[in-house]
XYZ file of C-alpha atoms in Angstrom:
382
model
C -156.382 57.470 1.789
C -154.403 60.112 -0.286
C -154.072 59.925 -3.622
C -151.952 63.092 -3.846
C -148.276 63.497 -3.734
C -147.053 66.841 -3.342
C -143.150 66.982 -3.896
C -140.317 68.947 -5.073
C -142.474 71.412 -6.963
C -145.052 68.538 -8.444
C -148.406 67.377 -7.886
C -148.857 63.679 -8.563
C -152.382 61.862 -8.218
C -151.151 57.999 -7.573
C -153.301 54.998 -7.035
C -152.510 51.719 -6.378
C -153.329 49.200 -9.137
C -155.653 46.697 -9.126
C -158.033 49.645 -7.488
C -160.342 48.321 -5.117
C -163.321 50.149 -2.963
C -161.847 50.237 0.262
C -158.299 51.171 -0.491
C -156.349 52.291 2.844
C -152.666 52.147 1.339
C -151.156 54.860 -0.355
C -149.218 54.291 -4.151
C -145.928 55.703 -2.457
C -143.960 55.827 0.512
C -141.587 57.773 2.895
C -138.518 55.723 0.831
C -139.903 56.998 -2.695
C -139.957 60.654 -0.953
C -136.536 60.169 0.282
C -135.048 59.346 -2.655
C -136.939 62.370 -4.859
C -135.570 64.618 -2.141
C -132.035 63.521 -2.383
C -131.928 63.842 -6.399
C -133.312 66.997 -6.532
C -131.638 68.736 -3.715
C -128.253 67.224 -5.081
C -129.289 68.264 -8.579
C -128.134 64.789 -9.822
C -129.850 65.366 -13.329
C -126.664 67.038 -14.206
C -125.272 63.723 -14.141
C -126.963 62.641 -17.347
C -125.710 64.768 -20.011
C -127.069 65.038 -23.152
C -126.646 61.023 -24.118
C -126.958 59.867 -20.535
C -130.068 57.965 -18.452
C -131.409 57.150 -15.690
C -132.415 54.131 -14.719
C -135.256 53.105 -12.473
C -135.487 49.906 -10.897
C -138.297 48.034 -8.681
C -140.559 51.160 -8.447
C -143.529 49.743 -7.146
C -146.657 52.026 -8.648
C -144.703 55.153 -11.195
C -144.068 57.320 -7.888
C -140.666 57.973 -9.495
C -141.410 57.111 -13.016
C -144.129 59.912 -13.648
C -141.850 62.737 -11.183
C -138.656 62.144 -12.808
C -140.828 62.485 -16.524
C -138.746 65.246 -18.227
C -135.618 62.857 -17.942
C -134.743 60.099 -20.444
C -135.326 56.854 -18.228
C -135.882 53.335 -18.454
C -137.681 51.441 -15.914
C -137.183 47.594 -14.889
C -139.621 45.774 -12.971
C -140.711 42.035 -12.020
C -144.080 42.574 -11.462
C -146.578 42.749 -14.414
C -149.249 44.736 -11.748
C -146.223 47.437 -10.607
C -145.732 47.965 -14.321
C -149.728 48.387 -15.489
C -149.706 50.531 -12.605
C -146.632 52.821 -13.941
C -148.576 52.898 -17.065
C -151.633 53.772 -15.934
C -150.293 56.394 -13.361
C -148.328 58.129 -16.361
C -151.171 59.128 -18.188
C -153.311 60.191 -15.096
C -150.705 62.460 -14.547
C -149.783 63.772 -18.452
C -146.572 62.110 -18.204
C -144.283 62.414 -21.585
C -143.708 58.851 -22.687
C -141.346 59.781 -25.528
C -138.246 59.475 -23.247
C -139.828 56.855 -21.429
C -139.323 52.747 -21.645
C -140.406 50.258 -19.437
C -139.415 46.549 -19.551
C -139.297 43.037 -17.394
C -136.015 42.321 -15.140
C -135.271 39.421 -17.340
C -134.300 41.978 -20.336
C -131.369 43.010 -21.171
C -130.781 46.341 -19.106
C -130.270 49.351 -20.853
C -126.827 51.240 -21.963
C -124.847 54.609 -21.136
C -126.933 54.404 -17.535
C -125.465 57.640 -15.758
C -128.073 57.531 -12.506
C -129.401 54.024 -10.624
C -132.214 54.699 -8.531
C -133.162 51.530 -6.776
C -135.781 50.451 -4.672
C -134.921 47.989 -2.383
C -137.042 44.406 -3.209
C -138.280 42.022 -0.479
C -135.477 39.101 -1.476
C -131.712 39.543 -0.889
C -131.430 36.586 -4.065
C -133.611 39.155 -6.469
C -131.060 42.259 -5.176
C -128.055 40.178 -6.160
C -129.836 39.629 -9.566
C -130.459 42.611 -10.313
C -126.696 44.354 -8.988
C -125.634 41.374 -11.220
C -127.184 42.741 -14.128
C -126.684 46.180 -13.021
C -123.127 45.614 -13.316
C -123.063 44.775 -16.788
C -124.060 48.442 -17.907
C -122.867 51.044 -15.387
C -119.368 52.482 -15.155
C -116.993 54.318 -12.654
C -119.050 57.376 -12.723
C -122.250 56.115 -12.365
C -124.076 57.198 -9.751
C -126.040 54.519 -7.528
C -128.518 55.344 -4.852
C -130.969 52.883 -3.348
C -133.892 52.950 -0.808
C -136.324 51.119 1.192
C -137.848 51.369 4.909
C -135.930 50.484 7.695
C -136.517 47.172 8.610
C -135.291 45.986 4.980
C -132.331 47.017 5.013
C -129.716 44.959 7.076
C -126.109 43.831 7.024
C -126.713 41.773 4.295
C -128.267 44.149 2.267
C -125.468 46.566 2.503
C -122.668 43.276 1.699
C -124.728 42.582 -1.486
C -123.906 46.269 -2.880
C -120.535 45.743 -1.382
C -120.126 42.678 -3.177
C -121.357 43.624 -6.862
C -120.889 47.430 -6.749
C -118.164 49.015 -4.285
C -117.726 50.952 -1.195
C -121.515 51.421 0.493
C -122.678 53.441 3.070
C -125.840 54.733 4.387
C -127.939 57.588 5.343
C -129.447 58.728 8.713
C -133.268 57.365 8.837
C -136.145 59.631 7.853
C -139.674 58.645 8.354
C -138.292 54.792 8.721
C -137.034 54.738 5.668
C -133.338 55.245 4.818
C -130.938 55.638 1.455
C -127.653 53.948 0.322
C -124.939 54.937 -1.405
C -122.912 52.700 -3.379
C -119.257 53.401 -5.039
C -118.751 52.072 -8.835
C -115.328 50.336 -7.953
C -113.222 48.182 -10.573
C -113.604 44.579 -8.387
C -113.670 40.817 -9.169
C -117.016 40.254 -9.204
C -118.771 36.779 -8.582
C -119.811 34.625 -11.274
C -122.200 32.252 -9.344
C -126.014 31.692 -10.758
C -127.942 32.643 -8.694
C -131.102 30.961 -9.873
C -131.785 27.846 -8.481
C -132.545 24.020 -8.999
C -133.705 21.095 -6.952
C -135.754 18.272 -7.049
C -139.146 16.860 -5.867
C -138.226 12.881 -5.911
C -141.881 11.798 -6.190
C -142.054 13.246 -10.161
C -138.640 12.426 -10.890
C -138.383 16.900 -11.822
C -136.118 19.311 -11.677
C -137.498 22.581 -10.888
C -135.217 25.971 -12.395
C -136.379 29.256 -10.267
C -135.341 32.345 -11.259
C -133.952 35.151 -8.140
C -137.691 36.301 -7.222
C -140.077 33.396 -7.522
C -141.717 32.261 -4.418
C -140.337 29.247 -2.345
C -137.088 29.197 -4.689
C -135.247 26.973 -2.893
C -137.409 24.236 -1.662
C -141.259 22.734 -2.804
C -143.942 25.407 -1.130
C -145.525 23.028 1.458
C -148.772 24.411 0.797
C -147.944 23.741 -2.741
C -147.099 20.199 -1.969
C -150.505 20.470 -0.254
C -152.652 20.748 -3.322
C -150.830 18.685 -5.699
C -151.340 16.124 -3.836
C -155.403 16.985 -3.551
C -156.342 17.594 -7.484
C -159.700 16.902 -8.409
C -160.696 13.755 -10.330
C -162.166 13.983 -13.555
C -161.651 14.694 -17.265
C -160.862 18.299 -17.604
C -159.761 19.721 -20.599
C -158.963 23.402 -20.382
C -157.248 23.690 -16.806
C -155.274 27.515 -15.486
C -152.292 27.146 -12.537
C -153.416 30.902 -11.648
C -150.715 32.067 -9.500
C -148.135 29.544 -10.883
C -145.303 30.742 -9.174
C -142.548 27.572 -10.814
C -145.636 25.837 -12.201
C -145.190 22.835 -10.515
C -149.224 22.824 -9.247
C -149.782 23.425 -13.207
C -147.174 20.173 -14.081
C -148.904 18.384 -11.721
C -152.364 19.071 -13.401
C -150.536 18.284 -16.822
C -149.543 14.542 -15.262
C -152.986 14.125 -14.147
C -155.038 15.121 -16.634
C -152.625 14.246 -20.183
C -155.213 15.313 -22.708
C -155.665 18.514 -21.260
C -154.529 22.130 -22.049
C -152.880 23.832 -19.294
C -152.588 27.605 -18.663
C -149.925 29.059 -16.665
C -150.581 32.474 -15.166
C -148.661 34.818 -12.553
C -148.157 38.194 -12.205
C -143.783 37.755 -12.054
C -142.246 37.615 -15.151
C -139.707 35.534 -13.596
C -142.344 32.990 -12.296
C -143.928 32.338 -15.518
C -140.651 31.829 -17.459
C -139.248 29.204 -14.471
C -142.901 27.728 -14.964
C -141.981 28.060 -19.002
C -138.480 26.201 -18.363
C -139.746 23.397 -15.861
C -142.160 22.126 -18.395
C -139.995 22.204 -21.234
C -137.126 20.534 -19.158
C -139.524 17.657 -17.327
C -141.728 17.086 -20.050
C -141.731 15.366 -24.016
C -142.082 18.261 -26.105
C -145.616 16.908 -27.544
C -146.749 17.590 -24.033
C -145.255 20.956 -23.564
C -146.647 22.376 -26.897
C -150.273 21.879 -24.830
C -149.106 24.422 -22.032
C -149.335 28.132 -22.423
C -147.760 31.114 -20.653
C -149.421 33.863 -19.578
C -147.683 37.408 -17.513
C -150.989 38.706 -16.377
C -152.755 40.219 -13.183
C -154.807 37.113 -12.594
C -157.435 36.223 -15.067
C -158.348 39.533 -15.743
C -159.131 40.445 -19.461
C -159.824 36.028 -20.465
C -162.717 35.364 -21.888
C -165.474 34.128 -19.886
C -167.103 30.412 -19.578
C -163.576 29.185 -20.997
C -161.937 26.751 -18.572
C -163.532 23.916 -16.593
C -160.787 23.770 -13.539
C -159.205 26.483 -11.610
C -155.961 25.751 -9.560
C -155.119 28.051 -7.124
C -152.562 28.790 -4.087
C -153.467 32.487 -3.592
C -150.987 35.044 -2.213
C -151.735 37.216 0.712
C -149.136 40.215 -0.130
C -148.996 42.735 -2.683
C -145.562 44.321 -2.627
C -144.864 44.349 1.229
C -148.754 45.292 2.403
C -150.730 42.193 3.287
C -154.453 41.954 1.990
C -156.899 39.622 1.062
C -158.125 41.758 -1.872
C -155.570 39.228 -4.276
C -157.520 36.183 -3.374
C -160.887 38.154 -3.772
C -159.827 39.020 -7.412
C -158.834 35.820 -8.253
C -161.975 34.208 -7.081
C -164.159 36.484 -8.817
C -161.961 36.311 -11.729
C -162.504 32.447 -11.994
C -165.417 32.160 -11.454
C -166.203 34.008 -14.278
C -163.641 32.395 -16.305
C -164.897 28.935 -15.585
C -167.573 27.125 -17.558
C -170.773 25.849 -15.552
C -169.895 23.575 -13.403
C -166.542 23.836 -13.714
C -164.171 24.086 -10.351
C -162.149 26.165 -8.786
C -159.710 24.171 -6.102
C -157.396 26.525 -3.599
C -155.073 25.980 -0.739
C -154.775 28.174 2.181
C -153.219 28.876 6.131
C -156.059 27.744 7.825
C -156.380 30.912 9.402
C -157.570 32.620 6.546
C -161.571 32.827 5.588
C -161.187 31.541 2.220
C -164.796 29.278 3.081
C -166.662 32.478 3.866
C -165.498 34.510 0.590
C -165.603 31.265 -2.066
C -169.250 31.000 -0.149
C -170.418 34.496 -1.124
C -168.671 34.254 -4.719
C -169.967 30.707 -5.820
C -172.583 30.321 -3.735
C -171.093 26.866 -1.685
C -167.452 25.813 -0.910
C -166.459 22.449 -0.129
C -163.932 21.579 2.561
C -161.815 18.833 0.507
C -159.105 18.114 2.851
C -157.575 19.916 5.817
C -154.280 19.025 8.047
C -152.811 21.178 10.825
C -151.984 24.400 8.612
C -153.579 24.002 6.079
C -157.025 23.254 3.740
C -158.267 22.341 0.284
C -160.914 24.584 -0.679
C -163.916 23.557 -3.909
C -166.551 25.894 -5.168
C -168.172 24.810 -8.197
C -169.889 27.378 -10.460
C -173.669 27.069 -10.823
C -176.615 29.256 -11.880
């Protein structure tokens, strides 16, 4: 796997964050390459002036954070593990951070913005956030160029930059990846939220998700799944880890009422629709007992600390599927967890959660299964 990137007269050393042993994915791609190529050899740095920025949004591990360093820049992220991995990757690499800032998506974006450099996220709802932000702060001579691979960038991709910026066109593929072009043009623009709410009948709640939480517009089935599977018993110190809208963590709160509940997930905008949800759906004596956590995982909490672990475990990491997610968060709570505390997951049935929980906790209960899915306990012991 390499770890160096060679470009435009710089030598970067880039690695993927959380680092694991058998790494085969590379922190950048042919789109990240693209798009250094295409400022350089256009010389678009003269586009900043002396007061000017650029702006950097959705880089996924400081591939054009740390190479565009000598520039005054400000980069805007979702994920909490794309920006300790920008972090970490500027000071492998000696990056300045004087002219540097870094901040969540749900901040307010930064002024006098002269360059956009965009990657292109997974969601068409999260792209129309951000352009709607984006708006706010750019101007007629503002240049905006965005990237991705091929296959994530379709009609409607193109009529979302159409729609919030102006005239958009695109570039001829290289290495599957592609770049777009989008004219600042004085237009109506829409005024529609684009966050979303809906209901689950059965609690009587009304669930807020913000542009790029998972299952936005309808209860996660495998969600559904292991809310209705919790564990009996009197726990007081219980983590939604992974909370995506919290509504596994709301569920615990209902079931258990004298316990604390901690809300954890790597999206900013996931834990603050988790955040909202409870404080809309629940008396405010009850929400005081819930905490909020941006975090990767349970990495960094103190150990022996909670006595039940709820978890619906992701499979992707950016656009890569891997398992090595679920094998952090295992290990993680299992270390987090007092003895004989519990850690309770859903997953696809196709997936060897039993033979990983098994060589973590040393057994793994099959709690419930139907035709995609199962409910997953491993109890620590010494």
């Amino acid at each position: 796997m390499n770890e160096l990137l060679t470009i435009a007269d710089q030598n970067l050393v880039l690695h993927r964050h959380p680092r694991h042993k058998k790494e085969t994915l590379q922190a950048w791609d042919s789109a990240d390459e693209y798009l250094i190529n295409h400022f350089t050899e256009n010389e678009l740095q003269n586009q900043l002036g002396e007061e000017g920025q650029l702006l950097i949004i959705n880089d996924s591990f400081g591939a054009l954070s740390c190479f565009f360093q000598q520039l005054k820049r400000t980069t805007i992220t979702d994920s909490y593990l794309s920006l300790s991995s920008i972090k970490l990757n500027m000071q492998r690499n000696n990056c300045n951070e004087e002219n540097f800032l870094i901040q969540d998506c749900l901040q307010t974006f930064p002024e006098n913005v002269k360059v956009v450099l965009i990657k292109v996220p997974k969601t068409n709802a999260y792209l129309e956030y951000l352009l709607q932000q984006l708006r706010e702060v750019i101007s007629a001579d503002t240049i905006v160029v965005a990237t991705g691979k091929v296959n994530m960038i379709h009609n409607s991709t193109l009529d979302i930059f159409e729609k919030y910026i102006g005239s958009t066109k695109t570039s001829l593929a290289k290495k599957k990846s592609r770049l777009i072009f989008s004219l600042v043009e004085s237009q109506t623009l829409p005024e529609n939220e684009i966050a979303t709410t809906w209901e689950i009948e059965k609690q009587g709640w009304k669930i807020h998700n913000h542009a790029n939480v998972f299952s936005r517009n309808h209860l996660d089935i495998g969600g559904r799944y292991l809310m209705d599977n919790l564990p009996e018993g009197d726990f007081e110190k219980v983590v939604d880890l992974g909370c995506g809208n919290g509504v596994v963590g709301m569920t615990a709160m209902q079931t258990y009422p004298n316990a604390q509940v901690t809300f954890i997930d790597e999206s900013f905008m996931a834990v603050d629709s988790a955040r909202i949800n409870v404080i809309k759906n629940f008396e405010e004596e009850r929400s005081e007992n819930a905490r909020f956590v941006v975090n990767n995982g349970l990495l960094g909490f103190k150990g022996e600390s909670y006595d039940l672990v709820l978890c619906n475990p992701p499979f992707h990491q950016q656009q890569a599927i891997t398992d090595h997610i679920a094998w952090s968060m295992f290990n993680e709570a299992r270390f987090a967890l007092v003895e004989n505390g519990e850690l309770v997951i859903v997953g696809n049935r196709h997936l060897d959660y039993k033979d990983k929980l098994e060589r973590i906790f040393g057994n793994c209960e099959l709690v419930a299964e139907n035709k995609k899915f199962v409910i997953l306990r491993a109890i620590k012991s010494y």
